[in-house]
Amino acid sequence: MNAPIGVFDSGIGGLTVAKEIMRQIPGESLVYFGDTARVPYGSKSKNTVCKYSKQIAKFLLTQDVKAIVIACNTASALARGELEDMVDVPVIDVVQPGARMAAASTKNNKIGVIGTQSTIKSGIYESYLHKINPELTVVSKACPLFVPLVEEGLFEDRITEDVVSRYLHDMKEYEIDALVLGCTHYPLLRGVIGREMGESVKLVNPAYETAKSLKDLLKEKDLLNVSGEKPEHKFFVSDGVDQFRSFANSILPYQVENTTVVDIESY
Ligand code: DGL
């Protein structure tokens, strides 16, 4: 089916998921929405994140999307249920695939999870991980300064190194061997995070498993694009078009020519 897939996040973080979808299912067109005017979501309440996510889903449906990927852990944790009730297309989140991947990655059954305040407070990763394996020890930590560092483009910077070390230093005591990057912005800091945690800790980026789950789902529902037509991606934001476009072009294997501003509050 030659309809696009809707992908959304609070800002540029979801581009790490979009990139993986483009790699694993290159025949599919994407409609990406980054809520750059209202980022960050990670410090906001469930009510607010649900309201924002529903507005975005309404917008994505006007683009005739055949599925929606919540490329944001915070929205996955707080709004997935409400979103699913509202739309009649399949919805995929990033948390369940991320938990599956982490459980499969650990050898010593000790997993770390980092994410926004709201994601960590929701306990959603622990809950999925313990459903998969009740024996797992899960150590969680909110890292609220990571998102602004990414949105400022400070992927490799002394300030970033200081902040990463401050948040993750204590986690090393638990001898985890897998660390879930439980916010879609964090893979953009994986160099600094990897150096801080050391080689014995596998960094788990849920994007890989999310794209795989999406592919399986599209196959199962007979929704894969088999028309052979070249995919066309569209990008929308709620503010800051130029900054978004230059980020998108540095992250994606695709030349983003146009990005359009949407008055998301009107949805
Ligand atoms: N990238 C998002 C996540 O995966 C949200 C970051 C934010 O807006 O706080 O949680």
PDB file of C-alpha atoms and ligand atoms in Angstrom:
ATOM      1  CA  MET A   1       0.000   0.000   0.000  1.00  0.00           C
ATOM      2  CA  ASN A   2       1.558   3.237  -1.145  1.00  0.00           C
ATOM      3  CA  ALA A   3       0.460   5.442   1.789  1.00  0.00           C
ATOM      4  CA  PRO A   4       3.102   6.979   4.065  1.00  0.00           C
ATOM      5  CA  ILE A   5       4.017   6.041   7.622  1.00  0.00           C
ATOM      6  CA  GLY A   6       3.576   8.779  10.243  1.00  0.00           C
ATOM      7  CA  VAL A   7       6.507   9.227  12.639  1.00  0.00           C
ATOM      8  CA  PHE A   8       6.577  11.762  15.449  1.00  0.00           C
ATOM      9  CA  ASP A   9       8.661  13.054  18.320  1.00  0.00           C
ATOM     10  CA  SER A  10       8.948  16.169  20.468  1.00  0.00           C
ATOM     11  CA  GLY A  11      11.800  17.379  18.255  1.00  0.00           C
ATOM     12  CA  ILE A  12      14.733  15.950  16.340  1.00  0.00           C
ATOM     13  CA  GLY A  13      15.185  12.776  18.454  1.00  0.00           C
ATOM     14  CA  GLY A  14      12.698  10.773  16.387  1.00  0.00           C
ATOM     15  CA  LEU A  15      14.940  11.264  13.362  1.00  0.00           C
ATOM     16  CA  THR A  16      17.109   8.488  14.835  1.00  0.00           C
ATOM     17  CA  VAL A  17      14.092   6.199  14.425  1.00  0.00           C
ATOM     18  CA  ALA A  18      13.187   7.600  10.985  1.00  0.00           C
ATOM     19  CA  LYS A  19      16.764   6.891   9.870  1.00  0.00           C
ATOM     20  CA  GLU A  20      16.492   3.249  10.931  1.00  0.00           C
ATOM     21  CA  ILE A  21      13.095   2.872   9.209  1.00  0.00           C
ATOM     22  CA  MET A  22      14.586   4.304   5.990  1.00  0.00           C
ATOM     23  CA  ARG A  23      17.440   1.787   6.277  1.00  0.00           C
ATOM     24  CA  GLN A  24      15.328  -1.288   7.011  1.00  0.00           C
ATOM     25  CA  ILE A  25      12.261  -0.511   4.864  1.00  0.00           C
ATOM     26  CA  PRO A  26      13.652   1.718   2.097  1.00  0.00           C
ATOM     27  CA  GLY A  27      10.530   1.420  -0.059  1.00  0.00           C
ATOM     28  CA  GLU A  28       8.304   3.244   2.436  1.00  0.00           C
ATOM     29  CA  SER A  29       7.445   6.966   2.435  1.00  0.00           C
ATOM     30  CA  LEU A  30       7.495   8.803   5.770  1.00  0.00           C
ATOM     31  CA  VAL A  31       5.676  11.836   7.135  1.00  0.00           C
ATOM     32  CA  TYR A  32       7.741  13.112  10.066  1.00  0.00           C
ATOM     33  CA  PHE A  33       6.448  15.592  12.617  1.00  0.00           C
ATOM     34  CA  GLY A  34       8.813  17.176  15.186  1.00  0.00           C
ATOM     35  CA  ASP A  35       7.084  19.233  17.868  1.00  0.00           C
ATOM     36  CA  THR A  36       9.966  21.693  18.035  1.00  0.00           C
ATOM     37  CA  ALA A  37       7.832  24.491  19.513  1.00  0.00           C
ATOM     38  CA  ARG A  38       6.849  22.417  22.556  1.00  0.00           C
ATOM     39  CA  VAL A  39       9.983  20.319  23.173  1.00  0.00           C
ATOM     40  CA  PRO A  40      10.838  18.965  25.777  1.00  0.00           C
ATOM     41  CA  TYR A  41       8.058  16.504  26.596  1.00  0.00           C
ATOM     42  CA  GLY A  42      10.098  14.714  29.241  1.00  0.00           C
ATOM     43  CA  SER A  43       9.342  17.145  32.054  1.00  0.00           C
ATOM     44  CA  LYS A  44       5.626  17.494  31.237  1.00  0.00           C
ATOM     45  CA  SER A  45       2.591  15.764  32.760  1.00  0.00           C
ATOM     46  CA  LYS A  46       0.733  12.799  31.270  1.00  0.00           C
ATOM     47  CA  ASN A  47      -2.230  15.065  30.447  1.00  0.00           C
ATOM     48  CA  THR A  48      -0.090  17.476  28.470  1.00  0.00           C
ATOM     49  CA  VAL A  49       1.850  14.772  26.622  1.00  0.00           C
ATOM     50  CA  CYS A  50      -1.423  12.979  25.755  1.00  0.00           C
ATOM     51  CA  LYS A  51      -2.952  16.214  24.469  1.00  0.00           C
ATOM     52  CA  TYR A  52       0.116  16.971  22.309  1.00  0.00           C
ATOM     53  CA  SER A  53       0.344  13.400  21.007  1.00  0.00           C
ATOM     54  CA  LYS A  54      -3.346  13.336  20.056  1.00  0.00           C
ATOM     55  CA  GLN A  55      -3.046  16.645  18.202  1.00  0.00           C
ATOM     56  CA  ILE A  56      -0.089  15.254  16.268  1.00  0.00           C
ATOM     57  CA  ALA A  57      -1.929  12.011  15.477  1.00  0.00           C
ATOM     58  CA  LYS A  58      -4.870  14.054  14.140  1.00  0.00           C
ATOM     59  CA  PHE A  59      -2.476  15.990  11.926  1.00  0.00           C
ATOM     60  CA  LEU A  60      -0.776  12.804  10.699  1.00  0.00           C
ATOM     61  CA  LEU A  61      -4.155  11.317   9.772  1.00  0.00           C
ATOM     62  CA  THR A  62      -4.767  14.325   7.488  1.00  0.00           C
ATOM     63  CA  GLN A  63      -1.679  13.064   5.614  1.00  0.00           C
ATOM     64  CA  ASP A  64      -3.391   9.682   5.117  1.00  0.00           C
ATOM     65  CA  VAL A  65      -0.788   7.709   7.031  1.00  0.00           C
ATOM     66  CA  LYS A  66      -1.261   3.929   7.124  1.00  0.00           C
ATOM     67  CA  ALA A  67       0.508   3.492  10.501  1.00  0.00           C
ATOM     68  CA  ILE A  68       1.866   5.713  13.263  1.00  0.00           C
ATOM     69  CA  VAL A  69       5.256   5.278  14.929  1.00  0.00           C
ATOM     70  CA  ILE A  70       5.587   7.043  18.281  1.00  0.00           C
ATOM     71  CA  ALA A  71       9.300   7.815  17.906  1.00  0.00           C
ATOM     72  CA  CYS A  72       9.438   9.249  21.418  1.00  0.00           C
ATOM     73  CA  ASN A  73       9.815   7.208  24.598  1.00  0.00           C
ATOM     74  CA  THR A  74       8.003   9.799  26.695  1.00  0.00           C
ATOM     75  CA  ALA A  75       4.932   9.799  24.448  1.00  0.00           C
ATOM     76  CA  SER A  76       5.164   5.993  24.182  1.00  0.00           C
ATOM     77  CA  ALA A  77       5.153   5.736  27.985  1.00  0.00           C
ATOM     78  CA  LEU A  78       2.385   8.250  28.650  1.00  0.00           C
ATOM     79  CA  ALA A  79       0.144   8.396  25.596  1.00  0.00           C
ATOM     80  CA  ARG A  80       0.234   5.119  23.665  1.00  0.00           C
ATOM     81  CA  GLY A  81      -3.034   3.769  25.084  1.00  0.00           C
ATOM     82  CA  GLU A  82      -5.040   6.945  24.430  1.00  0.00           C
ATOM     83  CA  LEU A  83      -3.574   7.307  20.973  1.00  0.00           C
ATOM     84  CA  GLU A  84      -4.426   3.763  20.022  1.00  0.00           C
ATOM     85  CA  ASP A  85      -8.017   4.272  21.157  1.00  0.00           C
ATOM     86  CA  MET A  86      -8.281   7.383  19.001  1.00  0.00           C
ATOM     87  CA  VAL A  87      -6.936   6.208  15.633  1.00  0.00           C
ATOM     88  CA  ASP A  88      -7.891   3.339  13.368  1.00  0.00           C
ATOM     89  CA  VAL A  89      -4.406   2.701  11.971  1.00  0.00           C
ATOM     90  CA  PRO A  90      -1.784   0.499  13.694  1.00  0.00           C
ATOM     91  CA  VAL A  91       0.387   2.247  16.285  1.00  0.00           C
ATOM     92  CA  ILE A  92       3.949   1.217  17.153  1.00  0.00           C
ATOM     93  CA  ASP A  93       5.890   2.587  20.105  1.00  0.00           C
ATOM     94  CA  VAL A  94       9.594   2.488  20.899  1.00  0.00           C
ATOM     95  CA  VAL A  95       9.488   1.147  24.473  1.00  0.00           C
ATOM     96  CA  GLN A  96       8.308  -2.425  23.923  1.00  0.00           C
ATOM     97  CA  PRO A  97      10.862  -3.107  21.164  1.00  0.00           C
ATOM     98  CA  GLY A  98      13.561  -1.425  23.292  1.00  0.00           C
ATOM     99  CA  ALA A  99      12.773  -3.630  26.301  1.00  0.00           C
ATOM    100  CA  ARG A 100      12.822  -6.776  24.130  1.00  0.00           C
ATOM    101  CA  MET A 101      16.190  -5.840  22.695  1.00  0.00           C
ATOM    102  CA  ALA A 102      17.687  -5.050  26.116  1.00  0.00           C
ATOM    103  CA  ALA A 103      16.479  -8.336  27.627  1.00  0.00           C
ATOM    104  CA  ALA A 104      18.060 -10.198  24.708  1.00  0.00           C
ATOM    105  CA  SER A 105      21.333  -8.247  25.026  1.00  0.00           C
ATOM    106  CA  THR A 106      22.204  -8.747  28.696  1.00  0.00           C
ATOM    107  CA  LYS A 107      24.341 -11.679  29.806  1.00  0.00           C
ATOM    108  CA  ASN A 108      24.518 -10.902  33.533  1.00  0.00           C
ATOM    109  CA  ASN A 109      20.825  -9.881  33.846  1.00  0.00           C
ATOM    110  CA  LYS A 110      21.712  -6.335  34.965  1.00  0.00           C
ATOM    111  CA  ILE A 111      20.252  -3.627  32.759  1.00  0.00           C
ATOM    112  CA  GLY A 112      20.450   0.153  33.010  1.00  0.00           C
ATOM    113  CA  VAL A 113      17.743   2.417  31.589  1.00  0.00           C
ATOM    114  CA  ILE A 114      18.174   6.132  30.971  1.00  0.00           C
ATOM    115  CA  GLY A 115      15.419   8.430  29.776  1.00  0.00           C
ATOM    116  CA  THR A 116      13.485  11.594  30.482  1.00  0.00           C
ATOM    117  CA  GLN A 117      12.001  12.290  33.907  1.00  0.00           C
ATOM    118  CA  SER A 118       8.516  11.259  32.764  1.00  0.00           C
ATOM    119  CA  THR A 119       9.665   8.021  31.134  1.00  0.00           C
ATOM    120  CA  ILE A 120      11.696   6.970  34.168  1.00  0.00           C
ATOM    121  CA  LYS A 121       8.952   7.995  36.598  1.00  0.00           C
ATOM    122  CA  SER A 122       6.399   5.931  34.644  1.00  0.00           C
ATOM    123  CA  GLY A 123       8.423   2.747  35.364  1.00  0.00           C
ATOM    124  CA  ILE A 124       7.409   1.434  31.937  1.00  0.00           C
ATOM    125  CA  TYR A 125      10.773  -0.112  31.028  1.00  0.00           C
ATOM    126  CA  GLU A 126      11.024  -1.980  34.364  1.00  0.00           C
ATOM    127  CA  SER A 127       7.512  -3.232  33.910  1.00  0.00           C
ATOM    128  CA  TYR A 128       8.106  -4.587  30.358  1.00  0.00           C
ATOM    129  CA  LEU A 129      11.542  -5.946  31.288  1.00  0.00           C
ATOM    130  CA  HIS A 130      10.193  -7.806  34.323  1.00  0.00           C
ATOM    131  CA  LYS A 131       7.379  -9.223  32.230  1.00  0.00           C
ATOM    132  CA  ILE A 132      10.001 -10.648  29.866  1.00  0.00           C
ATOM    133  CA  ASN A 133      12.267 -11.867  32.684  1.00  0.00           C
ATOM    134  CA  PRO A 134      11.413 -11.378  36.388  1.00  0.00           C
ATOM    135  CA  GLU A 135      15.038 -12.156  37.308  1.00  0.00           C
ATOM    136  CA  LEU A 136      16.389  -8.971  35.727  1.00  0.00           C
ATOM    137  CA  THR A 137      17.876  -6.227  37.880  1.00  0.00           C
ATOM    138  CA  VAL A 138      16.949  -2.864  36.379  1.00  0.00           C
ATOM    139  CA  VAL A 139      18.664   0.394  37.371  1.00  0.00           C
ATOM    140  CA  SER A 140      17.013   3.549  36.028  1.00  0.00           C
ATOM    141  CA  LYS A 141      18.135   7.142  35.847  1.00  0.00           C
ATOM    142  CA  ALA A 142      16.522  10.286  34.427  1.00  0.00           C
ATOM    143  CA  CYS A 143      18.945  12.483  32.484  1.00  0.00           C
ATOM    144  CA  PRO A 144      16.949  15.701  31.860  1.00  0.00           C
ATOM    145  CA  LEU A 145      19.854  17.754  30.499  1.00  0.00           C
ATOM    146  CA  PHE A 146      20.588  15.374  27.611  1.00  0.00           C
ATOM    147  CA  VAL A 147      17.670  16.565  25.428  1.00  0.00           C
ATOM    148  CA  PRO A 148      18.598  20.284  25.481  1.00  0.00           C
ATOM    149  CA  LEU A 149      22.236  19.342  24.743  1.00  0.00           C
ATOM    150  CA  VAL A 150      21.106  17.367  21.689  1.00  0.00           C
ATOM    151  CA  GLU A 151      18.661  20.039  20.540  1.00  0.00           C
ATOM    152  CA  GLU A 152      21.611  22.501  20.727  1.00  0.00           C
ATOM    153  CA  GLY A 153      23.706  20.167  18.580  1.00  0.00           C
ATOM    154  CA  LEU A 154      26.325  19.576  21.319  1.00  0.00           C
ATOM    155  CA  PHE A 155      26.787  15.891  20.414  1.00  0.00           C
ATOM    156  CA  GLU A 156      30.539  15.915  21.154  1.00  0.00           C
ATOM    157  CA  ASP A 157      31.436  18.676  23.566  1.00  0.00           C
ATOM    158  CA  ARG A 158      33.197  19.170  26.896  1.00  0.00           C
ATOM    159  CA  ILE A 159      29.951  20.277  28.529  1.00  0.00           C
ATOM    160  CA  THR A 160      28.246  17.118  27.267  1.00  0.00           C
ATOM    161  CA  GLU A 161      31.071  14.971  28.645  1.00  0.00           C
ATOM    162  CA  ASP A 162      30.702  16.636  32.069  1.00  0.00           C
ATOM    163  CA  VAL A 163      26.935  16.182  32.133  1.00  0.00           C
ATOM    164  CA  VAL A 164      27.115  12.559  30.944  1.00  0.00           C
ATOM    165  CA  SER A 165      29.703  11.737  33.575  1.00  0.00           C
ATOM    166  CA  ARG A 166      27.655  13.406  36.305  1.00  0.00           C
ATOM    167  CA  TYR A 167      24.517  11.425  35.445  1.00  0.00           C
ATOM    168  CA  LEU A 168      26.104   8.060  34.673  1.00  0.00           C
ATOM    169  CA  HIS A 169      29.021   7.829  37.060  1.00  0.00           C
ATOM    170  CA  ASP A 170      27.005   6.122  39.828  1.00  0.00           C
ATOM    171  CA  MET A 171      25.390   3.676  37.429  1.00  0.00           C
ATOM    172  CA  LYS A 172      28.765   2.048  36.809  1.00  0.00           C
ATOM    173  CA  GLU A 173      28.720   0.657  40.374  1.00  0.00           C
ATOM    174  CA  TYR A 174      25.837  -1.681  39.471  1.00  0.00           C
ATOM    175  CA  GLU A 175      27.928  -3.554  36.876  1.00  0.00           C
ATOM    176  CA  ILE A 176      25.220  -3.439  34.240  1.00  0.00           C
ATOM    177  CA  ASP A 177      26.173  -4.925  30.861  1.00  0.00           C
ATOM    178  CA  ALA A 178      23.388  -3.312  28.797  1.00  0.00           C
ATOM    179  CA  LEU A 179      22.163   0.286  28.863  1.00  0.00           C
ATOM    180  CA  VAL A 180      18.896   1.229  27.168  1.00  0.00           C
ATOM    181  CA  LEU A 181      19.023   4.626  25.479  1.00  0.00           C
ATOM    182  CA  GLY A 182      15.411   5.192  26.523  1.00  0.00           C
ATOM    183  CA  CYS A 183      14.952   8.530  24.791  1.00  0.00           C
ATOM    184  CA  THR A 184      15.207   8.879  21.034  1.00  0.00           C
ATOM    185  CA  HIS A 185      17.507  11.894  21.421  1.00  0.00           C
ATOM    186  CA  TYR A 186      20.162   9.876  23.258  1.00  0.00           C
ATOM    187  CA  PRO A 187      21.600   7.836  20.353  1.00  0.00           C
ATOM    188  CA  LEU A 188      22.992  11.173  19.152  1.00  0.00           C
ATOM    189  CA  LEU A 189      25.148  11.196  22.324  1.00  0.00           C
ATOM    190  CA  ARG A 190      26.181   7.564  22.018  1.00  0.00           C
ATOM    191  CA  GLY A 191      29.875   8.412  21.499  1.00  0.00           C
ATOM    192  CA  VAL A 192      30.143  10.259  24.820  1.00  0.00           C
ATOM    193  CA  ILE A 193      27.835   7.823  26.672  1.00  0.00           C
ATOM    194  CA  GLY A 194      29.802   4.834  25.316  1.00  0.00           C
ATOM    195  CA  ARG A 195      33.128   6.278  26.469  1.00  0.00           C
ATOM    196  CA  GLU A 196      31.730   6.969  29.941  1.00  0.00           C
ATOM    197  CA  MET A 197      30.243   3.485  30.400  1.00  0.00           C
ATOM    198  CA  GLY A 198      33.134   1.564  28.837  1.00  0.00           C
ATOM    199  CA  GLU A 199      33.254  -1.285  26.351  1.00  0.00           C
ATOM    200  CA  SER A 200      31.701  -3.883  28.651  1.00  0.00           C
ATOM    201  CA  VAL A 201      28.325  -2.107  28.453  1.00  0.00           C
ATOM    202  CA  LYS A 202      26.240  -2.604  25.305  1.00  0.00           C
ATOM    203  CA  LEU A 203      24.263   0.499  24.362  1.00  0.00           C
ATOM    204  CA  VAL A 204      20.752  -0.517  23.309  1.00  0.00           C
ATOM    205  CA  ASN A 205      19.123   1.785  20.754  1.00  0.00           C
ATOM    206  CA  PRO A 206      15.414   0.821  20.520  1.00  0.00           C
ATOM    207  CA  ALA A 207      15.225   2.288  16.986  1.00  0.00           C
ATOM    208  CA  TYR A 208      16.602  -0.886  15.411  1.00  0.00           C
ATOM    209  CA  GLU A 209      13.995  -3.203  16.919  1.00  0.00           C
ATOM    210  CA  THR A 210      11.225  -0.617  16.377  1.00  0.00           C
ATOM    211  CA  ALA A 211      11.896  -0.500  12.635  1.00  0.00           C
ATOM    212  CA  LYS A 212      11.989  -4.300  12.556  1.00  0.00           C
ATOM    213  CA  SER A 213       8.642  -4.530  14.409  1.00  0.00           C
ATOM    214  CA  LEU A 214       7.172  -1.991  12.007  1.00  0.00           C
ATOM    215  CA  LYS A 215       8.313  -4.014   9.004  1.00  0.00           C
ATOM    216  CA  ASP A 216       6.826  -7.217  10.482  1.00  0.00           C
ATOM    217  CA  LEU A 217       3.558  -5.439  11.237  1.00  0.00           C
ATOM    218  CA  LEU A 218       3.241  -3.960   7.738  1.00  0.00           C
ATOM    219  CA  LYS A 219       3.945  -7.384   6.257  1.00  0.00           C
ATOM    220  CA  GLU A 220       1.410  -9.085   8.490  1.00  0.00           C
ATOM    221  CA  LYS A 221      -1.302  -6.524   7.671  1.00  0.00           C
ATOM    222  CA  ASP A 222      -0.439  -6.531   3.989  1.00  0.00           C
ATOM    223  CA  LEU A 223       0.451  -2.836   4.119  1.00  0.00           C
ATOM    224  CA  LEU A 224       3.974  -2.878   2.664  1.00  0.00           C
ATOM    225  CA  ASN A 225       4.510  -0.629  -0.333  1.00  0.00           C
ATOM    226  CA  VAL A 226       4.990  -2.992  -3.241  1.00  0.00           C
ATOM    227  CA  SER A 227       4.123  -0.447  -5.957  1.00  0.00           C
ATOM    228  CA  GLY A 228       7.810   0.033  -6.851  1.00  0.00           C
ATOM    229  CA  GLU A 229       7.304   3.830  -6.792  1.00  0.00           C
ATOM    230  CA  LYS A 230      10.151   5.883  -5.339  1.00  0.00           C
ATOM    231  CA  PRO A 231       9.400   6.801  -1.711  1.00  0.00           C
ATOM    232  CA  GLU A 232       8.814  10.437  -0.871  1.00  0.00           C
ATOM    233  CA  HIS A 233       9.424  11.774   2.629  1.00  0.00           C
ATOM    234  CA  LYS A 234       7.761  14.853   4.097  1.00  0.00           C
ATOM    235  CA  PHE A 235       8.874  16.809   7.154  1.00  0.00           C
ATOM    236  CA  PHE A 236       6.760  19.010   9.386  1.00  0.00           C
ATOM    237  CA  VAL A 237       7.588  20.924  12.576  1.00  0.00           C
ATOM    238  CA  SER A 238       5.800  23.303  14.907  1.00  0.00           C
ATOM    239  CA  ASP A 239       8.699  25.841  14.842  1.00  0.00           C
ATOM    240  CA  GLY A 240      12.339  26.436  13.900  1.00  0.00           C
ATOM    241  CA  VAL A 241      12.293  25.159  10.321  1.00  0.00           C
ATOM    242  CA  ASP A 242      15.874  26.030   9.368  1.00  0.00           C
ATOM    243  CA  GLN A 243      17.497  24.514  12.428  1.00  0.00           C
ATOM    244  CA  PHE A 244      15.416  21.359  12.025  1.00  0.00           C
ATOM    245  CA  ARG A 245      16.277  20.983   8.347  1.00  0.00           C
ATOM    246  CA  SER A 246      19.988  21.320   8.925  1.00  0.00           C
ATOM    247  CA  PHE A 247      19.829  18.733  11.733  1.00  0.00           C
ATOM    248  CA  ALA A 248      17.762  16.392   9.603  1.00  0.00           C
ATOM    249  CA  ASN A 249      20.288  16.653   6.800  1.00  0.00           C
ATOM    250  CA  SER A 250      23.136  15.824   9.154  1.00  0.00           C
ATOM    251  CA  ILE A 251      21.342  12.756  10.542  1.00  0.00           C
ATOM    252  CA  LEU A 252      19.376  11.217   7.659  1.00  0.00           C
ATOM    253  CA  PRO A 253      20.600   9.418   4.541  1.00  0.00           C
ATOM    254  CA  TYR A 254      18.171  11.608   2.582  1.00  0.00           C
ATOM    255  CA  GLN A 255      18.351  15.198   1.382  1.00  0.00           C
ATOM    256  CA  VAL A 256      15.602  17.142   3.159  1.00  0.00           C
ATOM    257  CA  GLU A 257      14.656  19.994   0.822  1.00  0.00           C
ATOM    258  CA  ASN A 258      11.501  21.248   2.457  1.00  0.00           C
ATOM    259  CA  THR A 259      10.151  21.412   5.956  1.00  0.00           C
ATOM    260  CA  THR A 260       6.743  22.890   6.645  1.00  0.00           C
ATOM    261  CA  VAL A 261       5.463  24.585   9.785  1.00  0.00           C
ATOM    262  CA  VAL A 262       2.162  23.294  11.137  1.00  0.00           C
ATOM    263  CA  ASP A 263      -0.066  25.147  13.590  1.00  0.00           C
ATOM    264  CA  ILE A 264      -0.378  22.050  15.737  1.00  0.00           C
ATOM    265  CA  GLU A 265      -2.496  23.744  18.406  1.00  0.00           C
ATOM    266  CA  SER A 266      -5.313  23.972  15.858  1.00  0.00           C
ATOM    267  CA  TYR A 267      -5.661  20.155  15.672  1.00  0.00           C
TER     268      TYR A 267
HETATM  269  N1  DGL B   1      12.828  12.139  22.367  1.00  0.00           N
HETATM  270  C1  DGL B   1      11.853  12.000  23.366  1.00  0.00           C
HETATM  271  C2  DGL B   1      11.913  10.691  24.095  1.00  0.00           C
HETATM  272  O1  DGL B   1      12.250   9.715  23.462  1.00  0.00           O
HETATM  273  C3  DGL B   1      11.467  13.169  24.203  1.00  0.00           C
HETATM  274  C4  DGL B   1      12.488  14.082  24.714  1.00  0.00           C
HETATM  275  C5  DGL B   1      11.822  15.289  25.328  1.00  0.00           C
HETATM  276  O2  DGL B   1      11.125  15.977  24.611  1.00  0.00           O
HETATM  277  O3  DGL B   1      11.969  15.475  26.541  1.00  0.00           O
HETATM  278  O4  DGL B   1      11.568  10.574  25.247  1.00  0.00           O
END
